[in-house]
Amino acid sequence: MSRHHENHDRTRQPAPAHPPERAGGAGPASATSPPAAVAPVHEHITDAIKAPALVRLGAHAVLARFETMKVYAALGAVRTLLHRGRIAPGQTLIDSSSGIYALALALACHRYGLRCHIVASTTVDSVMRAQLEVLGATVDQMPPSQNLGLDQERRVRHVRKLLADRPDFYWMRQYHDAIHYAGYREFADLVTGTLPGSSLTVVGAVGTGASTGGLVQALRETGREVRLVGIQPFGSVTFGSERFSDPEAIIAGIGSSIPFGNVRHELYDTMHWVDFRHAMAGAVGLLRQHAVFAGLSTGAAHLVASWETDRDPGRVHLVLGADTGHRYAERVFARHTEAKEMHTLRPLRIRALDELRPPWSVMDWARRPDPQAGRPVGRTDEIGVGTGPVPSVEVTP
């Protein structure tokens, strides 16, 4: 086990080099002087960046803005796998990613002495790729595709080819293995301590399902009354919008062209479908109104939360901001003059999926099951991605 694994929960407090002085350096401080501020010295950068910055967006909304939210998922999964003996230091972990999970997994591997192999989406930019490579990860990036669906299919095919050649690789399966829920219990504890009370609404992009689902499941297990508002792009199969396309869509991480086993539809109370232009309005609006530079999925969550809080002002709304805005600097923020004003945008309220329409629709999901359950096996299943959850080592006796 690496030294990082042995010490992952410890922080070291710096000792003062000399007695504190009064203002002006006149000698030792008196007994009435306020204590010096103390910050923890972390054993690894993942401890410093896993917790979000919490920013109030209004009387009834708080943003949890992460540098890389999936650090919780990657650390929780890797620690559990190491503890259960399913992986060992020096082994190679492999997975497919559109960006922030890739960085989170590379950081977790760096911390615990593991190797990392990423099959990256075409949307991963040069800055992200450089970080991954310097961290020691091997990166295989997909070529430009006609759409993100083809990109996703190519990635999964490539992972399976690599596994056939290297059976010693361990596939993390962020889309399907429920072990990725484990790390969000720590975030749930943070939310409970920071935002106490009886009622809470969590607003966030669905993505693989682990962040929103893992957080809310852990919060509900404490007996707290928690609503979950999910967000999807048009074109995603996850909540039944695959018949639509959004040519400008670059929010690869919040929807899917293949079924994700980690999405538990029965956890969601309300669902919003948002196109690129509306997500862009939310991201630019967040920077303009609150000086918060965050990603496109965070912009979509900000837009949705603004509408939700107007209709339910008696609840605290926790808005999940998965990453910073750096990946979207050119494609979103450099075009800020094109962004619509958030206050002019309203969703279409629908009662069934056949009423779904771009650019923004909202539906009371009411914790119903997967609308695609029981569908015939299709091409995406033939490449080895099943329609149901993959058994997780987290629930193995």
XYZ file of N, CA and C in Angstrom, residues 53-200:
444
model
N -16.575 24.988 -2.965
C -16.812 26.335 -2.456
C -18.323 26.530 -2.402
N -18.828 27.006 -1.282
C -20.266 27.213 -1.118
C -20.572 28.696 -1.257
N -21.425 29.026 -2.208
C -21.711 30.418 -2.552
C -23.212 30.640 -2.544
N -23.665 31.640 -1.812
C -25.102 31.931 -1.791
C -25.507 32.626 -3.083
N -26.525 32.076 -3.744
C -27.040 32.643 -4.989
C -28.310 33.461 -4.770
N -28.845 33.416 -3.577
C -30.068 34.131 -3.259
C -30.553 33.662 -1.903
N -31.706 34.149 -1.504
C -32.223 33.808 -0.185
C -32.489 32.322 -0.030
N -32.738 31.627 -1.152
C -33.141 30.226 -1.058
C -32.284 29.297 -1.907
N -31.110 29.734 -2.297
C -30.257 28.896 -3.140
C -28.791 29.050 -2.752
N -28.096 27.909 -2.687
C -26.671 27.868 -2.398
C -26.005 27.010 -3.464
N -24.938 27.532 -4.056
C -24.185 26.786 -5.058
C -23.029 26.045 -4.395
N -22.892 24.755 -4.707
C -21.706 23.984 -4.336
C -20.864 23.876 -5.605
N -19.859 24.719 -5.707
C -19.063 24.787 -6.935
C -17.738 24.077 -6.719
N -17.526 23.034 -7.496
C -16.340 22.201 -7.378
C -15.303 22.563 -8.434
N -14.051 22.263 -8.113
C -13.036 22.262 -9.160
C -13.211 21.011 -10.019
N -13.418 19.884 -9.367
C -13.668 18.620 -10.061
C -14.527 17.761 -9.137
N -15.842 17.801 -9.317
C -16.752 17.141 -8.388
C -16.510 15.634 -8.297
N -16.105 15.025 -9.403
C -15.994 13.569 -9.420
C -14.784 13.042 -8.658
N -14.024 13.946 -8.022
C -12.994 13.486 -7.103
C -13.629 12.648 -6.002
N -14.815 13.052 -5.517
C -15.518 12.253 -4.515
C -15.776 10.838 -5.027
N -16.279 10.734 -6.262
C -16.602 9.430 -6.827
C -15.352 8.583 -7.020
N -14.304 9.177 -7.586
C -13.089 8.417 -7.878
C -12.384 7.978 -6.599
N -12.244 8.883 -5.632
C -11.591 8.514 -4.380
C -12.374 7.442 -3.641
N -13.685 7.605 -3.557
C -14.506 6.616 -2.861
C -14.412 5.248 -3.505
N -14.454 5.217 -4.837
C -14.391 3.945 -5.548
C -13.022 3.292 -5.387
N -11.946 4.059 -5.572
C -10.601 3.489 -5.499
C -10.294 3.006 -4.089
N -10.664 3.777 -3.080
C -10.417 3.351 -1.699
C -11.137 2.046 -1.388
N -12.371 1.929 -1.828
C -13.138 0.710 -1.565
C -12.524 -0.477 -2.289
N -12.119 -0.288 -3.525
C -11.502 -1.370 -4.290
C -10.195 -1.824 -3.656
N -9.386 -0.872 -3.186
C -8.153 -1.234 -2.499
C -8.439 -1.978 -1.201
N -9.394 -1.474 -0.451
C -9.735 -2.090 0.835
C -10.234 -3.519 0.658
N -10.976 -3.760 -0.398
C -11.540 -5.093 -0.636
C -10.591 -6.008 -1.408
N -9.420 -5.497 -1.760
C -8.447 -6.319 -2.453
C -8.766 -6.581 -3.911
N -9.647 -5.781 -4.483
C -9.998 -5.972 -5.886
C -8.957 -5.379 -6.831
N -8.210 -4.411 -6.348
C -7.098 -3.835 -7.091
C -5.907 -3.717 -6.150
N -4.714 -3.537 -6.718
C -3.502 -3.416 -5.910
C -2.650 -2.284 -6.452
N -1.855 -1.634 -5.587
C -0.952 -0.579 -6.064
C -0.112 -1.077 -7.235
N 0.068 -0.202 -8.225
C 0.805 -0.553 -9.424
C -0.063 -1.057 -10.552
N -1.315 -1.426 -10.235
C -2.225 -1.920 -11.268
C -2.741 -0.755 -12.112
N -3.192 -1.044 -13.334
C -3.727 -0.013 -14.226
C -5.240 0.011 -14.157
N -5.791 1.195 -13.883
C -7.236 1.412 -13.923
C -7.569 2.098 -15.233
N -8.633 1.655 -15.879
C -9.011 2.202 -17.183
C -10.471 2.605 -17.173
N -10.785 3.681 -17.874
C -12.182 4.057 -18.071
C -12.304 5.066 -19.203
N -13.541 5.241 -19.633
C -13.914 6.210 -20.655
C -14.426 7.464 -19.964
N -14.120 8.639 -20.533
C -14.556 9.877 -19.892
C -14.622 11.017 -20.892
N -15.528 11.951 -20.615
C -15.600 13.181 -21.400
C -14.832 14.311 -20.734
N -14.212 14.063 -19.570
C -13.389 15.124 -18.996
C -13.150 15.058 -17.506
N -14.140 15.423 -16.701
C -13.847 15.640 -15.289
C -13.637 14.333 -14.527
N -14.272 13.232 -14.938
C -13.977 11.962 -14.285
C -12.559 11.516 -14.627
N -12.126 11.778 -15.848
C -10.760 11.413 -16.246
C -9.747 12.052 -15.308
N -9.913 13.345 -15.048
C -8.990 14.038 -14.157
C -9.101 13.495 -12.738
N -10.325 13.257 -12.268
C -10.524 12.732 -10.920
C -9.866 11.364 -10.759
N -10.020 10.497 -11.752
C -9.420 9.167 -11.670
C -7.895 9.256 -11.726
N -7.362 10.124 -12.584
C -5.912 10.301 -12.650
C -5.353 10.797 -11.318
N -6.074 11.699 -10.658
C -5.649 12.200 -9.355
C -5.690 11.095 -8.304
N -6.747 10.279 -8.321
C -6.855 9.175 -7.361
C -5.734 8.158 -7.580
N -5.426 7.870 -8.851
C -4.332 6.943 -9.148
C -2.992 7.510 -8.704
N -2.801 8.803 -8.902
C -1.571 9.461 -8.454
C -1.429 9.330 -6.946
N -2.522 9.483 -6.247
C -2.487 9.436 -4.784
C -2.168 8.051 -4.248
N -2.725 7.022 -4.882
C -2.621 5.676 -4.337
C -1.638 4.780 -5.087
N -0.779 5.354 -5.914
C 0.244 4.562 -6.555
C -0.270 3.596 -7.601
N -1.279 4.013 -8.350
C -1.872 3.194 -9.406
C -1.578 3.807 -10.769
N -1.672 3.016 -11.804
C -1.545 3.524 -13.165
C -2.935 3.848 -13.706
N -2.989 4.752 -14.663
C -4.277 5.222 -15.185
C -4.240 5.242 -16.704
N -5.315 4.731 -17.313
C -5.452 4.747 -18.773
C -6.831 5.310 -19.088
N -6.871 6.422 -19.805
C -8.123 7.104 -20.118
C -8.427 6.996 -21.611
N -9.635 6.560 -21.935
C -10.138 6.637 -23.305
C -11.011 7.886 -23.346
N -10.483 8.926 -23.966
C -11.065 10.260 -23.833
C -11.995 10.614 -24.982
N -13.021 11.360 -24.637
C -13.938 11.904 -25.639
C -13.206 12.890 -26.541
N -13.738 13.079 -27.719
C -13.198 14.106 -28.622
C -13.312 15.504 -28.018
N -14.214 15.677 -27.013
C -14.417 16.988 -26.393
C -13.336 17.339 -25.374
N -12.473 16.394 -25.000
C -11.395 16.696 -24.046
C -10.388 17.627 -24.715
N -10.157 18.790 -24.107
C -9.295 19.779 -24.753
C -7.826 19.564 -24.412
N -6.960 20.373 -25.029
C -5.516 20.197 -24.875
C -5.052 20.464 -23.448
N -5.725 21.371 -22.746
C -5.337 21.667 -21.363
C -5.608 20.462 -20.468
N -6.808 19.868 -20.616
C -7.148 18.682 -19.835
C -6.213 17.524 -20.182
N -5.963 17.333 -21.469
C -5.098 16.219 -21.877
C -3.694 16.385 -21.311
N -3.175 17.610 -21.327
C -1.837 17.848 -20.779
C -1.787 17.513 -19.294
N -2.813 17.898 -18.543
C -2.857 17.561 -17.119
C -2.819 16.060 -16.910
N -3.628 15.339 -17.683
C -3.694 13.886 -17.545
C -2.347 13.247 -17.822
N -1.683 13.708 -18.874
C -0.405 13.110 -19.252
C 0.689 13.409 -18.232
N 0.718 14.635 -17.704
C 1.719 14.974 -16.695
C 1.477 14.170 -15.414
N 0.221 13.881 -15.103
C -0.104 13.056 -13.940
C 0.266 11.587 -14.148
N 0.677 11.244 -15.361
C 1.108 9.877 -15.629
C 0.099 9.016 -16.337
N -1.049 9.578 -16.690
C -2.076 8.792 -17.361
C -1.741 8.601 -18.835
N -2.088 7.438 -19.358
C -2.051 7.204 -20.800
C -3.399 7.633 -21.366
N -3.398 8.416 -22.437
C -4.632 8.970 -22.986
C -4.802 8.525 -24.436
N -5.886 7.838 -24.704
C -6.297 7.524 -26.072
C -7.528 8.376 -26.366
N -7.406 9.331 -27.284
C -8.516 10.251 -27.550
C -9.187 9.908 -28.865
N -10.519 9.921 -28.835
C -11.297 9.615 -30.024
C -11.190 10.754 -31.040
N -11.208 10.445 -32.330
C -11.174 11.490 -33.356
C -12.498 12.242 -33.387
N -12.552 13.392 -34.045
C -13.820 14.136 -34.158
C -14.921 13.261 -34.738
N -16.145 13.425 -34.186
C -17.287 12.609 -34.591
C -18.408 13.478 -35.118
N -19.337 12.840 -35.836
C -20.515 13.561 -36.313
C -21.404 13.982 -35.155
N -21.379 13.188 -34.083
C -22.181 13.514 -32.906
C -21.560 12.826 -31.696
N -22.014 13.245 -30.513
C -21.455 12.698 -29.290
C -21.874 11.254 -29.059
N -22.968 10.827 -29.692
C -23.378 9.441 -29.586
C -22.352 8.515 -30.206
N -21.873 8.867 -31.380
C -20.854 8.072 -32.045
C -19.558 8.104 -31.232
N -19.227 9.249 -30.676
C -18.045 9.386 -29.841
C -18.112 8.427 -28.658
N -19.272 8.373 -28.012
C -19.444 7.521 -26.842
C -19.329 6.042 -27.218
N -19.924 5.678 -28.340
C -19.860 4.288 -28.790
C -18.417 3.884 -29.102
N -17.686 4.761 -29.777
C -16.288 4.472 -30.099
C -15.457 4.276 -28.833
N -15.714 5.104 -27.826
C -14.950 5.001 -26.595
C -15.143 3.648 -25.919
N -16.399 3.212 -25.827
C -16.672 1.942 -25.161
C -16.072 0.780 -25.945
N -16.162 0.830 -27.260
C -15.554 -0.214 -28.088
C -14.039 -0.275 -27.851
N -13.421 0.885 -27.760
C -11.968 0.924 -27.582
C -11.575 0.374 -26.210
N -12.349 0.710 -25.172
C -12.075 0.163 -23.844
C -12.115 -1.359 -23.879
N -13.119 -1.913 -24.525
C -13.257 -3.367 -24.553
C -12.123 -4.018 -25.342
N -11.651 -3.348 -26.369
C -10.511 -3.880 -27.122
C -9.261 -3.900 -26.251
N -9.025 -2.826 -25.503
C -7.866 -2.775 -24.626
C -7.940 -3.841 -23.550
N -9.125 -4.073 -23.006
C -9.291 -5.085 -21.971
C -9.024 -6.483 -22.516
N -9.401 -6.714 -23.765
C -9.126 -8.021 -24.377
C -7.626 -8.258 -24.509
N -6.884 -7.186 -24.787
C -5.440 -7.301 -24.937
C -4.709 -7.298 -23.593
N -5.300 -6.617 -22.591
C -4.653 -6.478 -21.285
C -5.643 -6.850 -20.181
N -5.832 -8.133 -19.934
C -6.806 -8.548 -18.914
C -6.430 -8.117 -17.499
N -5.178 -7.665 -17.292
C -4.771 -7.177 -15.975
C -5.289 -5.774 -15.692
N -5.776 -5.068 -16.722
C -6.378 -3.751 -16.505
C -7.693 -3.919 -15.726
N -7.996 -2.928 -14.882
C -9.274 -2.954 -14.156
C -10.159 -1.844 -14.701
N -11.329 -2.211 -15.217
C -12.275 -1.259 -15.794
C -13.126 -0.662 -14.678
N -13.047 0.645 -14.496
C -13.761 1.308 -13.412
C -15.268 1.411 -13.659
N -15.699 1.480 -14.904
C -17.128 1.496 -15.264
C -17.902 2.590 -14.523
N -17.445 3.813 -14.683
C -18.118 4.913 -13.985
C -19.584 5.020 -14.360
N -19.959 4.556 -15.537
C -21.348 4.660 -15.978
C -22.250 3.612 -15.339
N -21.666 2.522 -14.837
C -22.486 1.367 -14.449
C -22.225 0.813 -13.061
N -21.050 1.027 -12.495
C -20.743 0.400 -11.219
C -21.149 1.303 -10.064
N -22.045 0.810 -9.234
C -22.592 1.603 -8.134
C -21.578 1.915 -7.054
N -20.374 1.384 -7.159
C -19.328 1.748 -6.205
C -19.045 3.252 -6.243
N -19.395 3.906 -7.350
C -19.152 5.344 -7.473
C -20.130 6.176 -6.640
N -21.154 5.540 -6.070
C -22.029 6.250 -5.142
C -21.336 6.475 -3.792
N -20.388 5.593 -3.458
C -19.844 5.558 -2.095
C -19.230 6.876 -1.652
N -18.459 7.519 -2.525
C -17.752 8.725 -2.129
C -18.648 9.897 -1.788
N -19.879 9.887 -2.306
C -20.766 11.031 -2.077
C -21.399 11.029 -0.686
N -21.189 9.965 0.074
C -21.648 9.990 1.471
C -20.885 11.054 2.262
N -19.631 11.223 1.946
C -18.840 12.262 2.610
C -19.389 13.649 2.275
N -19.772 13.854 1.022
C -20.384 15.123 0.627
C -21.718 15.310 1.338
N -22.493 14.225 1.484
C -23.780 14.314 2.188
C -23.585 14.762 3.628
N -22.533 14.268 4.279
C -22.243 14.703 5.650
C -21.932 16.196 5.692
N -21.198 16.668 4.696
C -20.881 18.097 4.620
C -22.152 18.925 4.441
N -23.041 18.466 3.562
C -24.299 19.178 3.331
C -25.138 19.209 4.602
N -25.205 18.083 5.304
C -26.000 18.009 6.533
C -25.483 18.989 7.573
N -24.176 19.093 7.708
C -23.613 20.003 8.693
C -23.717 21.467 8.306
N -23.669 21.744 7.001
C -23.660 23.131 6.518
C -25.061 23.682 6.311
N -25.961 22.839 5.819
C -27.340 23.261 5.523
C -28.317 22.397 6.308
N -28.333 22.547 7.621
C -29.257 21.740 8.423
C -30.688 22.185 8.205
N -31.605 21.348 8.587
C -33.023 21.672 8.420
C -33.771 20.472 7.894
N -35.066 20.636 7.774
C -35.887 19.489 7.399
C -36.029 19.323 5.899
N -36.149 20.415 5.152
C -36.436 20.297 3.721
C -35.293 20.845 2.886
N -34.988 20.128 1.794
C -33.900 20.510 0.915
C -34.227 20.041 -0.492
